[in-house]
Coordinates of C-alpha atoms in Angstrom, one line a residue:
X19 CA 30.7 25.5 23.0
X20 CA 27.7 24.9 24.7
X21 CA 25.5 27.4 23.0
X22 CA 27.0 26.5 19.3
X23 CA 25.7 23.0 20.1
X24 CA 22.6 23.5 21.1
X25 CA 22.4 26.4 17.9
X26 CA 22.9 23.7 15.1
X27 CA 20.3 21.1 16.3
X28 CA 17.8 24.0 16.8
X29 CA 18.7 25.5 13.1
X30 CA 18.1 21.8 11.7
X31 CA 14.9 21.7 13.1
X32 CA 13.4 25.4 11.8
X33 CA 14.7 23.8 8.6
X34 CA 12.5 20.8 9.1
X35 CA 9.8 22.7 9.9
X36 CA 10.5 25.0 6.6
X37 CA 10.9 21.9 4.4
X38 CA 7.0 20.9 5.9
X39 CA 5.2 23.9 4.9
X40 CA 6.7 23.4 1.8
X41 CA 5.4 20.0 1.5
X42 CA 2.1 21.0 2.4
X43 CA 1.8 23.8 0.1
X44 CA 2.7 21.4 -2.5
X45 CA 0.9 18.8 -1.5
X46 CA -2.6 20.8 -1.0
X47 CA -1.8 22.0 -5.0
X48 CA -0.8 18.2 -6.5
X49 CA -3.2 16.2 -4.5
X50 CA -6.5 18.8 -4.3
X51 CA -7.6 17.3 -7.3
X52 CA -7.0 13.4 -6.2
X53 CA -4.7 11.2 -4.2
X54 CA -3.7 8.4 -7.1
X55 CA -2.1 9.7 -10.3
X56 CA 1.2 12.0 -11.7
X57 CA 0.7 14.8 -9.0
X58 CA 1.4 11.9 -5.9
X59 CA 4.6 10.6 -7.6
X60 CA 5.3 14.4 -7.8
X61 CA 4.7 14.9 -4.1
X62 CA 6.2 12.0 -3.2
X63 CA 9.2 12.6 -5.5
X64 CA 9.7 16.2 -3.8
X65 CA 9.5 14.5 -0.2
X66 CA 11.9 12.0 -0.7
X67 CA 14.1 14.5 -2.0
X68 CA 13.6 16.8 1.3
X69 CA 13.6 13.6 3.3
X70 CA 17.4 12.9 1.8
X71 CA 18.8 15.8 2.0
X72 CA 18.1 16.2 5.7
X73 CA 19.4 12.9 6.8
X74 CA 21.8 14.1 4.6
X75 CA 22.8 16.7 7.4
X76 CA 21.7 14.5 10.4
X77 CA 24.9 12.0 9.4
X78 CA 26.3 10.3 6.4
X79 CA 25.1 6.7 7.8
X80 CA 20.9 8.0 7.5
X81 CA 20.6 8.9 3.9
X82 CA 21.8 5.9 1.9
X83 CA 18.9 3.9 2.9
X84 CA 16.0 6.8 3.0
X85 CA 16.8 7.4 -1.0
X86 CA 16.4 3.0 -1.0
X87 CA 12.9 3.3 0.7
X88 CA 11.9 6.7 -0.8
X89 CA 12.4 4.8 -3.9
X90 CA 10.2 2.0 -3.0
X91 CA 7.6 4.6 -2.2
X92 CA 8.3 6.4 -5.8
X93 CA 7.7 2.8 -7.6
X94 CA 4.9 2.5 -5.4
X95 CA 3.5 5.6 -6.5
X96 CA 4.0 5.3 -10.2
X97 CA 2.4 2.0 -10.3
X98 CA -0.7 3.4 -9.1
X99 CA -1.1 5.4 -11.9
X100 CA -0.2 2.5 -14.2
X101 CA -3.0 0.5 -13.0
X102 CA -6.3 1.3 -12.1
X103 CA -7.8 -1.4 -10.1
X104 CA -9.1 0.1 -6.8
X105 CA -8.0 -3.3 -4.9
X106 CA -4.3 -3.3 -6.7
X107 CA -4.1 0.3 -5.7
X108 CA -4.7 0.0 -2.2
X109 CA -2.2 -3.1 -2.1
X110 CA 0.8 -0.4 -3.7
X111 CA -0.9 2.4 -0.9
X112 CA 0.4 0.4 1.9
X113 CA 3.9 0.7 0.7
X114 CA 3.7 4.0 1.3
X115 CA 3.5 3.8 5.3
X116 CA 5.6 0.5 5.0
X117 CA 8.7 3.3 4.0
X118 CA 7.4 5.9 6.5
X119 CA 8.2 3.6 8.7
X120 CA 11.6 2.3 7.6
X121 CA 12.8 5.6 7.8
X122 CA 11.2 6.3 11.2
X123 CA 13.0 3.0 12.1
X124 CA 16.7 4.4 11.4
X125 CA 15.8 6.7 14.6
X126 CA 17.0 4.2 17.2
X127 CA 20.0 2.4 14.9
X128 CA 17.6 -0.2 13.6
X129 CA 17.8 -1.1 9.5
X130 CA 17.9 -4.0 7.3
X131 CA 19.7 -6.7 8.7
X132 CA 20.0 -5.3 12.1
X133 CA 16.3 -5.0 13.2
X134 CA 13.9 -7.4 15.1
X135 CA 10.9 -7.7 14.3
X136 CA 9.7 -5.6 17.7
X137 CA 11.5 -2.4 15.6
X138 CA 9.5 -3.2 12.1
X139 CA 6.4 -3.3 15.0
X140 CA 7.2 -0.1 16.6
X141 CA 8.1 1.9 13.9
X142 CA 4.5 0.7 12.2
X143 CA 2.7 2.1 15.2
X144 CA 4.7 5.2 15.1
X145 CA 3.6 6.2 11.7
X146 CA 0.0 7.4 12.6
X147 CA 1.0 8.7 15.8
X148 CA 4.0 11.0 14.6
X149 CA 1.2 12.1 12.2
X150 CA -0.6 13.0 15.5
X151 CA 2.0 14.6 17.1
X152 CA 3.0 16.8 14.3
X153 CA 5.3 19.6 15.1
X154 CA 5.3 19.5 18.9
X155 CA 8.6 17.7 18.8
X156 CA 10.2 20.5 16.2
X157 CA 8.7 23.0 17.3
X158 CA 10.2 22.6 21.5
X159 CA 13.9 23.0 20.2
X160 CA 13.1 25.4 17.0
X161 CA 13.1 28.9 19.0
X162 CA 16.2 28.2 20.9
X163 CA 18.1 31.0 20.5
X164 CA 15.5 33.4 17.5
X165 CA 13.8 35.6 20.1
X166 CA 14.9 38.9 17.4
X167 CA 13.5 36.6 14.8
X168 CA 10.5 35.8 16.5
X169 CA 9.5 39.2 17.7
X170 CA 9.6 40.1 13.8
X171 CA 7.7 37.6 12.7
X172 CA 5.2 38.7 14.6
X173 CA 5.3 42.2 13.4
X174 CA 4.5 40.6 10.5
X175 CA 1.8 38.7 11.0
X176 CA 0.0 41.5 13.2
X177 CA 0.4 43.6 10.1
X178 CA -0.9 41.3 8.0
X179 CA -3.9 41.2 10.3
X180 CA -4.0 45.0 10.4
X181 CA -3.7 45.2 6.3
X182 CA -6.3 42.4 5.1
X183 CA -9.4 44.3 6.8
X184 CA -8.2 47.7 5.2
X185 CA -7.6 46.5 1.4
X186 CA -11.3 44.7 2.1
X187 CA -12.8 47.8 2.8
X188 CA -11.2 50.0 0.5
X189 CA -11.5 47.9 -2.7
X190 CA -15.2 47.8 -2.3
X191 CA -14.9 51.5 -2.2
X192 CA -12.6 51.8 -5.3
X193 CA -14.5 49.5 -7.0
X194 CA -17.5 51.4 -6.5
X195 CA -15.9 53.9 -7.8
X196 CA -15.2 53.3 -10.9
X197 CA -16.8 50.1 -13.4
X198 CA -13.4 49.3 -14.8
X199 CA -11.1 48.8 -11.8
X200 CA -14.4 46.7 -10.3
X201 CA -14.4 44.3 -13.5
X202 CA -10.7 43.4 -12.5
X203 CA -11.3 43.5 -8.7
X204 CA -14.2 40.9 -9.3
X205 CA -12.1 39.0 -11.6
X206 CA -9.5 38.8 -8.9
X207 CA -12.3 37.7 -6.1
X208 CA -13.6 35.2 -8.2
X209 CA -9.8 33.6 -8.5
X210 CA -9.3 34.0 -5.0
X211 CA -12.4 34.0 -2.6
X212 CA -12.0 33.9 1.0
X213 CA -13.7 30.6 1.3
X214 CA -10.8 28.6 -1.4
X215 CA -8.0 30.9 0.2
X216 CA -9.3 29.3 3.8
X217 CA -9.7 25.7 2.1
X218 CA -6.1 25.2 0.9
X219 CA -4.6 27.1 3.8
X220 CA -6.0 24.3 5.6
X221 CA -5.7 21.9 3.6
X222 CA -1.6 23.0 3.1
X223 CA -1.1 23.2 7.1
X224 CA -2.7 19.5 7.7
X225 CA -0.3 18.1 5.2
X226 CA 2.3 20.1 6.7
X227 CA 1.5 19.2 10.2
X228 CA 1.6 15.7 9.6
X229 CA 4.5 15.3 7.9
X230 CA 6.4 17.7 10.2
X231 CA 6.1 14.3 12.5
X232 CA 7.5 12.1 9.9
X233 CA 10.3 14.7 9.2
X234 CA 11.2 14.9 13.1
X235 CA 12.0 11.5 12.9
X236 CA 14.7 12.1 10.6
X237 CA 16.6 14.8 12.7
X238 CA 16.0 13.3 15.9
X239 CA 19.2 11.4 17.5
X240 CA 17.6 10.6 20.8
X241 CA 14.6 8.4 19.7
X242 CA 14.0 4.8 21.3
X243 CA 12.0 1.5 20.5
X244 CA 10.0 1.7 23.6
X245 CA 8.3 -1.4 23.1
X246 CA 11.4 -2.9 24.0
X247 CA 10.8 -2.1 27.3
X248 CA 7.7 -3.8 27.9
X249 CA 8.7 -7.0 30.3
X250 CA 7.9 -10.0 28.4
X251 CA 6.5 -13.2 30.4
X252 CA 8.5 -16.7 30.5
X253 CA 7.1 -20.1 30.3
X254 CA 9.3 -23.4 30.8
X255 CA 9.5 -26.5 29.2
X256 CA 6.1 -27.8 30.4
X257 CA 4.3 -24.8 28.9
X258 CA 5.9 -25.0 26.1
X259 CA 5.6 -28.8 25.2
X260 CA 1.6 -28.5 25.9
X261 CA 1.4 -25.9 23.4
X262 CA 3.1 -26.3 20.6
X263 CA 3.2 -30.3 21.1
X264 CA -1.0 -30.1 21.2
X265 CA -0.7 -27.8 17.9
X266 CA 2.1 -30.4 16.7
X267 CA -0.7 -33.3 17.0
X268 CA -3.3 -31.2 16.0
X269 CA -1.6 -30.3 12.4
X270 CA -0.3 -33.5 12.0
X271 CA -3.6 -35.4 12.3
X272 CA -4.6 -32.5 9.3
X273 CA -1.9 -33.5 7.2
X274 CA -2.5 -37.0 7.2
X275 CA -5.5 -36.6 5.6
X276 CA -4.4 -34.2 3.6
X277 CA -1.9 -36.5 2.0
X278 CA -4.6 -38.9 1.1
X279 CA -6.0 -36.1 -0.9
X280 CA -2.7 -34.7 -2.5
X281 CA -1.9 -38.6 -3.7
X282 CA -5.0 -40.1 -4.2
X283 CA -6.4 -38.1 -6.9
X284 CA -10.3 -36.8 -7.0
X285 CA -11.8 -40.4 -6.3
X286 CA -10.0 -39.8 -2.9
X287 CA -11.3 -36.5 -1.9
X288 CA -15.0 -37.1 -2.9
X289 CA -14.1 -40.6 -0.8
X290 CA -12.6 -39.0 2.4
X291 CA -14.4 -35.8 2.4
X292 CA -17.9 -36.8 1.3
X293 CA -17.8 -33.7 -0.9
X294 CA -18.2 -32.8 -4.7
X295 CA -15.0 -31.4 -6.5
X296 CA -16.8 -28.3 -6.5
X297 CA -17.7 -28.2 -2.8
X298 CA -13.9 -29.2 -1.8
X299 CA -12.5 -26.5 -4.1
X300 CA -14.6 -24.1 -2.4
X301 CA -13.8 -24.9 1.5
X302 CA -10.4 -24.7 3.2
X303 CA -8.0 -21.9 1.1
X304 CA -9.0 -19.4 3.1
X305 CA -8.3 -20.8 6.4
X306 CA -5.2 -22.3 5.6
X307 CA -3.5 -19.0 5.2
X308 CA -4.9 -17.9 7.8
X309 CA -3.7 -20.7 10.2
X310 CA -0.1 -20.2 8.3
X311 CA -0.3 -16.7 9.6
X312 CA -1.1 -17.1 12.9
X313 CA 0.9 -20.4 13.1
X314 CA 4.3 -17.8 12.3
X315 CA 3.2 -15.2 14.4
X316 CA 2.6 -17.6 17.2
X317 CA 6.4 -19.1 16.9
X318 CA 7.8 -15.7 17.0
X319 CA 6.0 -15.0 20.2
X320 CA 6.8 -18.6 21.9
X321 CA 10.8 -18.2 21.0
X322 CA 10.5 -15.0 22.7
X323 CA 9.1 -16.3 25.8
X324 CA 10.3 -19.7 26.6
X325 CA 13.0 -20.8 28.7
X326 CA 13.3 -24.4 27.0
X327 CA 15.4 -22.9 23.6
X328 CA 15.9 -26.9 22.4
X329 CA 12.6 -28.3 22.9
X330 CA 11.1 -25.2 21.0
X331 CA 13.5 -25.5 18.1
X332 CA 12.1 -29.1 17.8
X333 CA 8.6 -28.4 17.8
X334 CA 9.1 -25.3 15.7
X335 CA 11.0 -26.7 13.2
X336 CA 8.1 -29.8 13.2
X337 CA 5.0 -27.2 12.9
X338 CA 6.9 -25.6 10.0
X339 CA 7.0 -28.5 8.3
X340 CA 3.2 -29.8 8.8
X341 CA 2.5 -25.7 7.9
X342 CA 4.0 -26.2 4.8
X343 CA 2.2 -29.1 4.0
X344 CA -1.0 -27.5 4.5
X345 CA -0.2 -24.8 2.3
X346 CA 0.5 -27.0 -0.6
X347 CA -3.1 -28.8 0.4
X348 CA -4.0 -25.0 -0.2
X349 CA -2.6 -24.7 -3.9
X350 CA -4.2 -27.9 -4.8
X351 CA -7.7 -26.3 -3.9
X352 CA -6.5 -22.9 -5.5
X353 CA -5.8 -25.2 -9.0
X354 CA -9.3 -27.6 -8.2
X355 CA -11.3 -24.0 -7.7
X356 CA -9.8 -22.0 -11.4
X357 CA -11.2 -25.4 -12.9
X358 CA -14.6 -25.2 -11.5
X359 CA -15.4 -21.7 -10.9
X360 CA -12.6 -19.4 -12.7
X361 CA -10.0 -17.3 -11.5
X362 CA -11.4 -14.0 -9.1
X363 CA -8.7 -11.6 -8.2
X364 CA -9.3 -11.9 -4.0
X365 CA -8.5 -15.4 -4.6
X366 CA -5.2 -14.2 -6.8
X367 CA -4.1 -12.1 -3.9
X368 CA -4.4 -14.8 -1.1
X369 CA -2.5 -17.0 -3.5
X370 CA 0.6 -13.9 -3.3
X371 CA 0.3 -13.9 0.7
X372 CA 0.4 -17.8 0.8
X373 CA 3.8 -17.8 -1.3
X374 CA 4.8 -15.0 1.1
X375 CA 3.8 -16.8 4.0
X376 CA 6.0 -19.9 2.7
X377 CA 9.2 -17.8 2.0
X378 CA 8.7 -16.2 5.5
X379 CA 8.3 -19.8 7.0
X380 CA 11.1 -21.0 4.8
X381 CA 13.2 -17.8 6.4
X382 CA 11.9 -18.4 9.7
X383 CA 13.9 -21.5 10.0
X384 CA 17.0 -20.7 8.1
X385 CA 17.2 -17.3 10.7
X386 CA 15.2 -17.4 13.7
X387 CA 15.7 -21.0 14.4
X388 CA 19.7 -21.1 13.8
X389 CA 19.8 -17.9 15.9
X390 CA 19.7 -15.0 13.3
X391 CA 16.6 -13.0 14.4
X392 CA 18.2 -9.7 12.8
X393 CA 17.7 -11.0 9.2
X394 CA 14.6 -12.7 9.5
X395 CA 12.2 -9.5 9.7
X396 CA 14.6 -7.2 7.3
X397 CA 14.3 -10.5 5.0
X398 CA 10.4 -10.7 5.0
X399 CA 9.8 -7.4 5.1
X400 CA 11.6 -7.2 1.4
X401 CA 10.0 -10.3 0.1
X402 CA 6.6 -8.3 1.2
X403 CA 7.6 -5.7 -0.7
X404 CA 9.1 -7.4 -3.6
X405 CA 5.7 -9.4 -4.0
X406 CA 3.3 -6.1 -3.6
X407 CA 5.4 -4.5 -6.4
X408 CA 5.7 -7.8 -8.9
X409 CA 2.0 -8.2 -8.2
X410 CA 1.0 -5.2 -9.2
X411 CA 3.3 -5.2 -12.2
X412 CA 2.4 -8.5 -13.8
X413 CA -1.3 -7.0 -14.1
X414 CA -3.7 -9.7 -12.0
X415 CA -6.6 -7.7 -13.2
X416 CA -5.4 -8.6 -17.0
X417 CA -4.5 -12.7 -15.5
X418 CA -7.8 -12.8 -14.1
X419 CA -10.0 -11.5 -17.1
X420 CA -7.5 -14.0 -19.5
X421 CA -8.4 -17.1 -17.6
X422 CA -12.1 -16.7 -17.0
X423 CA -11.8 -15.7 -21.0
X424 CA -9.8 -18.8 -21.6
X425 CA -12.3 -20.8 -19.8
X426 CA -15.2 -20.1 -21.6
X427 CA -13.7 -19.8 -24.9
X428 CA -12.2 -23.3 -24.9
X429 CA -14.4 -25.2 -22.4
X430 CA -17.7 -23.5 -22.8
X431 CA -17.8 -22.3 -18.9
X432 CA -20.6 -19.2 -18.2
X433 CA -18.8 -15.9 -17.7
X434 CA -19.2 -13.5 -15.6
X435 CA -19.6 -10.5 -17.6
X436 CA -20.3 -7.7 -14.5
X437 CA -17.1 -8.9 -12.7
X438 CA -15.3 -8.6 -15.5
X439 CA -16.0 -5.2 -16.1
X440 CA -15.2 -4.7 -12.2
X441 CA -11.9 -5.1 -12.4
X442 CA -11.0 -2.0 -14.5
X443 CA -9.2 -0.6 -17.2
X444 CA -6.4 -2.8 -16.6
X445 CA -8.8 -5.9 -18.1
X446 CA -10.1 -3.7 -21.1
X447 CA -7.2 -4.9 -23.6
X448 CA -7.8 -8.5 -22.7
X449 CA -11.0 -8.4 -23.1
X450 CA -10.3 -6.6 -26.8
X451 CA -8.2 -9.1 -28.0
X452 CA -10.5 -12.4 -26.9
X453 CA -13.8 -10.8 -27.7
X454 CA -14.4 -12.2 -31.4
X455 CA -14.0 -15.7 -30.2
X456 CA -16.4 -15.4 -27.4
X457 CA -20.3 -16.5 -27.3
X458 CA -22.5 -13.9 -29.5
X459 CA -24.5 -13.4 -25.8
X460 CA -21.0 -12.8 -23.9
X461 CA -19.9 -10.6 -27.1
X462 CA -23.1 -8.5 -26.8
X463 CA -23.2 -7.9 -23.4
X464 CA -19.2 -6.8 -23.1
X465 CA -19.0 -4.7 -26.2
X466 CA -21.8 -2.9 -24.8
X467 CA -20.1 -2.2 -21.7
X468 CA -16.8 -1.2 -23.1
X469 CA -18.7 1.5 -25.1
X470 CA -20.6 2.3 -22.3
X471 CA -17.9 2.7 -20.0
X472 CA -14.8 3.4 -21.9
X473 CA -16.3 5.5 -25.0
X474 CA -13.8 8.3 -26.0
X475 CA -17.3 10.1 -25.5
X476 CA -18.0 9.3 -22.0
X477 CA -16.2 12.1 -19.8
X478 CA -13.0 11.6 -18.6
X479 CA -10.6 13.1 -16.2
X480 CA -8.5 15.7 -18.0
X481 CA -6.6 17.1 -14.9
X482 CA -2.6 15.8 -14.9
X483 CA -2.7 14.8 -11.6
X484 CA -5.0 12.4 -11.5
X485 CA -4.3 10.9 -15.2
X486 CA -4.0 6.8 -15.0
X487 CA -1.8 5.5 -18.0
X488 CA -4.4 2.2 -17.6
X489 CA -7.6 4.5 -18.1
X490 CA -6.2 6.1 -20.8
X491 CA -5.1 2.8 -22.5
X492 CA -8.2 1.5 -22.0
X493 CA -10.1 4.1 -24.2
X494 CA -7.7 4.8 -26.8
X495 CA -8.3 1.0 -27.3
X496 CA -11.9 0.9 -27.0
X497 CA -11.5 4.4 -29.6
X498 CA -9.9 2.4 -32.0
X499 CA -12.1 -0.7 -32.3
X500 CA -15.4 1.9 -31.7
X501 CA -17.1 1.2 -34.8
X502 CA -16.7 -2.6 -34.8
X503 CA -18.0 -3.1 -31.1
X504 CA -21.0 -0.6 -31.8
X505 CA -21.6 -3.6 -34.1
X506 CA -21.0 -6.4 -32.1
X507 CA -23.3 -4.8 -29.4
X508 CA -26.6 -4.2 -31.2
X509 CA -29.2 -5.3 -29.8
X510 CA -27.5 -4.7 -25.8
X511 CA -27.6 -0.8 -26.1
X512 CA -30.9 -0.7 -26.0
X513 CA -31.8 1.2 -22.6
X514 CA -27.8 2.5 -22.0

């Protein structure tokens, strides 16, 4: 009985290892000629599938939520070939470790709804270093039992050894021979040349390798959040009145003044602050998502640590409140800041994380402070991912291009032409459809950069792998209205 149980874990895990290599392989062929585009949803596709099927053998509990978060990775992946800005695209990247990790995460018990936000922590950390580790962990338990097995495949690999020096040797002499059979042996060589065969061997075994270590995680029963092990320090009521009653103050002084501003309109900000419309719209957004963050990440530390449970559910449910505020102090600046200086897609993105940060502080006290830790980090977690995925679908490179274009088509407001033109394929359309109405000097300048740039002459990428849906958009559109923007442009070629 013994012996059969210790047989089935070590057969799982030379599947594992099998089901890496062939990862690898695949991935050195689908991503060799880029990360972003058809051959990653491919790859990712194939490793979800692997991934499934064995958590799939591991237990029927496991592979319910690896297809949820192999999906997420999937979407993740096919957005990034629908849009091509670089900043959008690294936003949907993270994603992909974010459902490395989930599934890492089901190791130790921990899922949705039944995971603090130590496991989320732990299982982020573990990413890179099961990446690390690689294979060690498959490869201890693997042999158990194969030592016929393993003496033959290691016949075969000294024969291999033994037969690539001989074939080396005697093609050059066969070839040599005769002109024919060396046209087809150079032929051959020139397909596969010892320095390519070396490159995607290695390439293939790195892939491998690392995803061995995700894998492991999947067939592994005996795995543990060790951070949960680390002793945490207490403070008492004392501590915990000085700290978050000084921060309490300390917002709520903010906030006062803050209301003045929200309610009194722009003769009270230039009044209080001393400061332009332009200056205040500049200052402060910034560094009131910032304080939001660290105001959450401080509560979740302080509920952890203090001994005084009712005086830190007062205070915490107080800061939230004053938090809250300040964030709305920071969409008033957002609004003041479009209507001096335009829309920028940084400023887009903090404007996501702050409506994050206010669903999370919004969850923080319907969960943490009512005593339902489990669902607060499975609940933020998803709204992260829900926001990363809308974001990227509702196009903020296209949002950003139609307001700046808004803004100086009806109030006359300079444009940034360059930045524009920064922020991709995914703003070309836009920019089609609002071009006639623009100034003849903003006209000029951007139907000489879509030709320049997006020109069904320029060269483009025709590998499959790393086709963008956005890219190729982009110039069938700037293809179709060719002749038209070769006229608008005249004048701004000059020198292209």
């Amino acid at each position: 009985m013994d012996n059969d149980a210790a047989v089935e874990p070590a057969h799982l895990k030379r599947k594992t290892l099998l089901c890496a290599l062939m990862l690898g392989v695949l991935g050195d062929l689908l991503l060799r000629a880029g990360p972003i585009g058809p051959g990653l949803v491919v790859w990712i596709g194939m490793a979800g599938t692997g991934t499934t099927w064995l958590a799939w053998r591991t237990g029927a509990t496991r592979w319910r939520p690896v297809v949820a978060w192999s999906t997420v990775a999937l979407m993740a992946a096919a957005l990034m070939v629908v849009r091509h800005n670089g900043f959008i695209q690294f936003l949907l990247c993270l994603l992909l470790p974010l459902a490395v990790s989930q599934i890492i995460m089901l190791g130790w018990g921990a899922r949705l709804g039944r995971s603090l936000p130590l496991d989320h922590l732990y299982a982020m950390v573990s990413v890179p270093f099961r990446a690390l580790l690689g294979a060690v962990p498959l490869l201890a338990g693997a042999t158990r039992g194969r030592a016929p097995a393993l003496r033959r495949l290691a016949g075969v690999g000294r024969g291999l050894a033994l037969a690539i020096p001989l074939i080396w040797v005697f093609t050059g002499l066969l070839s040599s021979a005769d002109a024919g059979f060396n046209r087809v042996a150079d032929r051959a060589f020139d397909v596969f040349t010892v320095t390519e065969l070396s490159s995607h061997l290695i390439v293939a075994l790195l892939i491998a390798w690392a995803v061995s270590g995700w894998l492991a995680a999947v067939v592994d029963h005996d795995q543990e959040n060790r951070f949960r092990r680390i002793p945490l320090p207490s403070i008492g009521r004392d501590e915990t009145l000085i700290v978050l009653g000084s921060l309490a103050l300390l917002f709520g002084g903010f906030v006062v003044v803050q209301l003045g501003y929200l309610f009194g309109g722009q003769e009270a900000i230039q009044r209080i602050s001393g400061l332009t419309m332009a200056e205040y719209a500049r200052r402060g957004f910034f560094e009131l998502v910032t304080i939001a963050g660290l105001t959450l990440g401080l509560l979740l530390f302080a509920g952890a640590v203090s001994t005084s449970q009712r005086l830190y559910l007062s205070l915490a449910l107080v800061l939230v409140g004053l938090v809250l505020v300040m964030l709305v102090s920071a969409t008033q600046r957002f609004v003041l800041y479009i209507d001096e200086f335009g829309l920028s897609l940084d400023r887009l993105t903090v404007l996501a994380i702050l409506l994050w940060l206010a669903f999370t502080l919004l969850l923080f006290s319907a969960t943490v402070l009512r005593g339902r830790l489990y669902w607060f980090a499975s609940g933020s977690t998803l709204a992260g991912v829900v926001m990363v995925l809308v974001f990227a679908l509702m196009n903020p490179a296209g949002w950003v291009a139609s307001v700046n274009l808004e803004r100086t088509i009806d109030q006359q407001q300079s444009l940034d032409t360059d930045y524009l033109m920064a922020l991709g394929a995914d703003a070309v359309p836009v920019v089609l459809e609002r071009l006639d109405a623009l100034p003849e000097a903003e006209r000029c300048t951007l139907a000489a950069n879509l030709i320049w740039r997006w020109s069904p002459v320029v060269e483009y990428r025709s590998n499959w792998r790393v086709w963008s849906w956005a890219e190729a958009k982009a110039r069938e559109r700037v293809s179709d209205r060719e002749r038209m923007l070769r006229v608008m442009a005249r004048g701004c070629l000059a020198g292209r």
